[in-house]
Short mmCIF file of N, CA and C in Angstrom, two decimals:
data_model
loop_
_atom_site.label_atom_id
_atom_site.label_comp_id
_atom_site.label_asym_id
_atom_site.label_seq_id
_atom_site.Cartn_x
_atom_site.Cartn_y
_atom_site.Cartn_z
N MET T 27 101.54 85.25 93.07
CA MET T 27 101.75 84.32 92.09
C MET T 27 100.89 83.30 92.13
N TRP T 28 99.97 83.05 93.00
CA TRP T 28 99.30 82.04 93.07
C TRP T 28 98.42 81.40 91.82
N PRO T 29 98.23 82.35 90.84
CA PRO T 29 97.40 81.69 89.65
C PRO T 29 98.23 81.05 89.01
N PHE T 30 99.80 81.42 88.83
CA PHE T 30 100.66 80.32 88.15
C PHE T 30 100.91 79.20 89.05
N GLU T 31 100.99 79.35 90.19
CA GLU T 31 101.01 77.92 90.92
C GLU T 31 99.94 77.22 90.78
N PHE T 32 98.89 77.64 90.71
CA PHE T 32 97.63 76.81 90.84
C PHE T 32 97.51 76.15 89.20
N VAL T 33 97.97 76.96 88.12
CA VAL T 33 97.81 76.39 86.85
C VAL T 33 98.98 75.37 86.65
N SER T 34 100.21 75.69 87.29
CA SER T 34 101.12 74.72 87.22
C SER T 34 100.91 73.30 88.00
N LYS T 35 100.15 73.36 88.91
CA LYS T 35 99.68 72.14 89.63
C LYS T 35 98.53 71.32 88.91
N ASN T 36 97.83 72.17 88.00
CA ASN T 36 96.59 71.50 87.48
C ASN T 36 96.63 71.38 86.15
N LEU T 37 97.89 71.68 85.43
CA LEU T 37 98.07 71.34 83.97
C LEU T 37 97.77 69.73 83.61
N PRO T 38 97.52 69.49 82.56
CA PRO T 38 97.46 68.30 81.88
C PRO T 38 98.99 67.90 81.63
N HIS T 39 99.21 66.68 81.66
CA HIS T 39 100.60 66.21 81.61
C HIS T 39 101.12 66.71 80.15
N GLY T 40 102.33 67.15 80.07
CA GLY T 40 102.91 67.45 78.99
C GLY T 40 102.65 68.98 78.56
N MET T 41 101.81 69.77 79.14
CA MET T 41 101.62 70.92 78.93
C MET T 41 102.62 71.84 79.76
N GLY T 42 102.64 73.29 79.34
CA GLY T 42 103.59 74.30 79.92
C GLY T 42 102.99 75.46 80.09
N ILE T 43 103.58 76.40 80.72
CA ILE T 43 103.12 77.57 81.19
C ILE T 43 103.96 78.79 80.35
N PHE T 44 103.45 79.70 79.76
CA PHE T 44 104.30 80.90 79.34
C PHE T 44 103.76 82.03 80.21
N ALA T 45 104.55 82.63 80.80
CA ALA T 45 104.23 83.67 81.77
C ALA T 45 104.37 85.14 81.21
N SER T 46 103.34 86.06 81.58
CA SER T 46 103.47 87.34 81.10
C SER T 46 102.82 88.12 82.17
N PHE T 47 103.48 89.09 82.55
CA PHE T 47 102.89 89.89 83.68
C PHE T 47 102.69 91.33 83.24
N SER T 48 103.14 91.73 82.17
CA SER T 48 102.91 93.08 81.68
C SER T 48 103.02 93.05 80.20
N PRO T 49 102.33 94.22 79.57
CA PRO T 49 102.50 94.45 78.00
C PRO T 49 103.83 95.05 77.78
N GLY T 50 104.50 95.77 78.79
CA GLY T 50 105.66 96.26 78.52
C GLY T 50 105.82 97.73 79.22
N VAL T 51 106.98 98.20 79.36
CA VAL T 51 107.20 99.23 80.14
C VAL T 51 106.65 100.57 79.49
N LEU T 52 106.86 100.60 78.14
CA LEU T 52 106.13 101.74 77.34
C LEU T 52 104.70 101.81 77.57
N GLU T 53 104.05 100.61 77.57
CA GLU T 53 102.71 100.52 77.58
C GLU T 53 102.06 100.88 79.00
N VAL T 54 102.73 100.51 80.15
CA VAL T 54 102.65 100.85 81.39
C VAL T 54 102.74 102.43 81.58
N LEU T 55 103.70 102.96 81.03
CA LEU T 55 103.78 104.43 81.22
C LEU T 55 102.76 105.20 80.39
N SER T 56 102.53 104.73 79.15
CA SER T 56 101.69 105.35 78.21
C SER T 56 100.13 105.27 78.49
N ASN T 57 99.69 103.96 79.20
CA ASN T 57 98.33 103.53 79.05
C ASN T 57 97.84 103.73 80.55
N GLU T 58 98.80 103.28 81.40
CA GLU T 58 98.35 103.19 82.84
C GLU T 58 98.74 104.61 83.74
N LEU T 59 100.00 104.96 83.62
CA LEU T 59 100.39 105.97 84.51
C LEU T 59 100.31 107.44 84.21
N PHE T 60 100.73 107.62 82.79
CA PHE T 60 100.77 108.91 82.40
C PHE T 60 99.79 109.30 81.33
N GLY T 61 99.61 108.47 80.40
CA GLY T 61 98.83 108.75 78.92
C GLY T 61 99.88 109.25 78.07
N ILE T 62 99.57 108.88 76.86
CA ILE T 62 100.67 109.17 75.84
C ILE T 62 101.03 110.69 75.59
N GLU T 63 100.07 111.60 75.73
CA GLU T 63 100.27 112.92 75.56
C GLU T 63 100.97 113.42 76.78
N ALA T 64 100.66 113.19 77.98
CA ALA T 64 101.31 113.56 79.19
C ALA T 64 102.85 113.22 79.13
N LEU T 65 102.81 111.64 78.81
CA LEU T 65 104.19 111.36 78.58
C LEU T 65 105.16 112.07 77.67
N SER T 66 104.61 112.28 76.47
CA SER T 66 105.25 112.97 75.46
C SER T 66 105.91 114.27 76.01
N TYR T 67 105.09 115.06 76.90
CA TYR T 67 105.44 116.59 77.40
C TYR T 67 106.34 116.09 78.31
N LEU T 68 106.35 115.34 79.23
CA LEU T 68 107.08 114.84 80.31
C LEU T 68 108.60 114.58 79.85
N LEU T 69 108.58 113.99 78.66
CA LEU T 69 109.82 113.66 78.17
C LEU T 69 110.61 115.01 77.78
N GLN T 70 109.95 115.93 77.71
CA GLN T 70 110.79 117.51 77.59
C GLN T 70 110.67 118.04 78.66
N ASP T 71 109.80 118.12 79.58
CA ASP T 71 109.72 119.01 80.71
C ASP T 71 110.28 118.43 81.93
N ASN T 72 110.23 116.99 82.17
CA ASN T 72 110.81 116.38 83.25
C ASN T 72 111.35 114.91 82.92
N PRO T 73 112.54 115.14 82.13
CA PRO T 73 112.94 113.92 81.66
C PRO T 73 113.57 113.15 83.14
N ALA T 74 113.79 113.51 84.08
CA ALA T 74 114.34 112.86 85.25
C ALA T 74 113.06 112.05 85.85
N LEU T 75 111.82 112.34 85.96
CA LEU T 75 110.64 111.89 86.29
C LEU T 75 110.35 110.49 85.23
N VAL T 76 110.54 110.80 84.06
CA VAL T 76 110.34 109.68 83.30
C VAL T 76 111.44 108.68 83.40
N GLU T 77 112.56 108.87 83.54
CA GLU T 77 113.66 108.06 83.63
C GLU T 77 113.44 107.24 84.95
N ALA T 78 113.08 107.99 86.00
CA ALA T 78 112.95 107.28 87.32
C ALA T 78 111.71 106.34 87.31
N THR T 79 110.49 106.66 86.70
CA THR T 79 109.39 105.95 86.38
C THR T 79 109.65 104.69 85.58
N THR T 80 110.41 105.00 84.59
CA THR T 80 110.73 103.84 83.73
C THR T 80 111.49 102.83 84.30
N SER T 81 112.46 103.43 85.03
CA SER T 81 113.55 102.20 85.83
C SER T 81 112.56 101.55 87.04
N LYS T 82 111.69 102.07 87.56
CA LYS T 82 110.97 101.55 88.57
C LYS T 82 110.03 100.63 87.93
N VAL T 83 109.23 100.83 86.91
CA VAL T 83 108.33 99.93 86.24
C VAL T 83 109.14 98.82 85.81
N GLY T 84 110.43 99.01 85.12
CA GLY T 84 111.04 97.87 84.67
C GLY T 84 111.52 96.86 85.67
N GLU T 85 111.92 97.60 86.96
CA GLU T 85 112.49 96.73 88.10
C GLU T 85 111.27 95.77 88.65
N LEU T 86 110.17 96.40 88.59
CA LEU T 86 108.84 95.57 88.88
C LEU T 86 108.42 94.58 88.16
N ILE T 87 108.64 94.81 87.00
CA ILE T 87 108.29 93.63 85.97
C ILE T 87 109.20 92.58 85.99
N TYR T 88 110.73 93.07 86.13
CA TYR T 88 111.66 91.98 86.08
C TYR T 88 111.62 91.38 87.54
N GLY T 89 111.28 91.94 88.64
CA GLY T 89 111.03 91.21 90.00
C GLY T 89 109.96 90.28 89.83
N ALA T 90 108.81 90.38 89.07
CA ALA T 90 107.68 89.46 89.15
C ALA T 90 108.20 88.17 88.33
N TYR T 91 108.96 88.59 87.21
CA TYR T 91 109.62 87.20 86.51
C TYR T 91 110.54 86.35 87.45
N LYS T 92 111.32 87.24 88.13
CA LYS T 92 112.28 86.37 88.81
C LYS T 92 111.58 85.53 90.24
N LYS T 93 110.55 86.01 90.35
CA LYS T 93 109.62 85.38 91.45
C LYS T 93 109.38 83.92 90.98
N ILE T 94 109.09 83.72 89.71
CA ILE T 94 108.47 82.43 89.15
C ILE T 94 109.37 81.61 88.55
N ILE T 95 110.68 81.92 88.64
CA ILE T 95 111.74 81.26 87.85
C ILE T 95 111.73 79.90 88.67
N GLY T 96 111.87 78.95 87.95
CA GLY T 96 111.90 77.56 88.58
C GLY T 96 110.60 76.93 89.02
N LEU T 97 109.58 77.55 88.79
CA LEU T 97 108.15 77.07 88.76
C LEU T 97 108.02 75.75 87.91
N ASP T 98 107.41 74.64 88.62
CA ASP T 98 107.16 73.59 87.70
C ASP T 98 106.29 73.88 86.39
N ASN T 99 106.43 73.41 85.39
CA ASN T 99 105.92 73.47 84.23
C ASN T 99 106.00 74.86 83.56
N LEU T 100 106.91 75.76 83.95
CA LEU T 100 107.09 76.87 83.44
C LEU T 100 108.26 76.79 82.21
N VAL T 101 107.67 76.94 80.91
CA VAL T 101 108.60 76.93 79.85
C VAL T 101 109.03 78.17 79.08
N GLY T 102 108.44 79.21 79.62
CA GLY T 102 108.93 80.60 79.08
C GLY T 102 108.31 81.63 79.51
N PHE T 103 108.85 82.92 79.08
CA PHE T 103 108.22 84.33 79.40
C PHE T 103 107.53 84.70 78.12
N PHE T 104 106.75 85.56 78.19
CA PHE T 104 106.35 86.48 76.90
C PHE T 104 106.21 87.73 77.56
N GLN T 105 106.99 88.65 76.95
CA GLN T 105 106.90 89.97 77.18
C GLN T 105 106.54 90.68 76.06
N GLY T 106 105.69 91.83 76.28
CA GLY T 106 105.33 92.83 75.10
C GLY T 106 106.68 93.28 74.55
N ASP T 107 106.99 93.16 73.34
CA ASP T 107 108.09 93.79 72.68
C ASP T 107 107.92 94.66 71.28
N ASP T 108 106.82 95.25 71.36
CA ASP T 108 106.57 95.98 70.06
C ASP T 108 107.27 97.46 70.11
N MET T 109 107.85 97.91 71.21
CA MET T 109 108.29 99.17 71.42
C MET T 109 109.66 98.88 72.08
#
């Protein structure tokens, strides 16, 4: 979280931070972990794996945001929301 702490301490007066840790759960699954084609097959062939992975990715993203709540100059969050 040090980049956010550094920026918070060095912002000009009156400015704030919007934090974003991830483009979103779907994007992590389809771009970083499985690929969109494999994810599509897994939804049919192994939905339990997709559900478990989706839950874990969501927990990690949520946990990252929880760690910086209360940071000086934090004015909001921006989370990918297109899906």
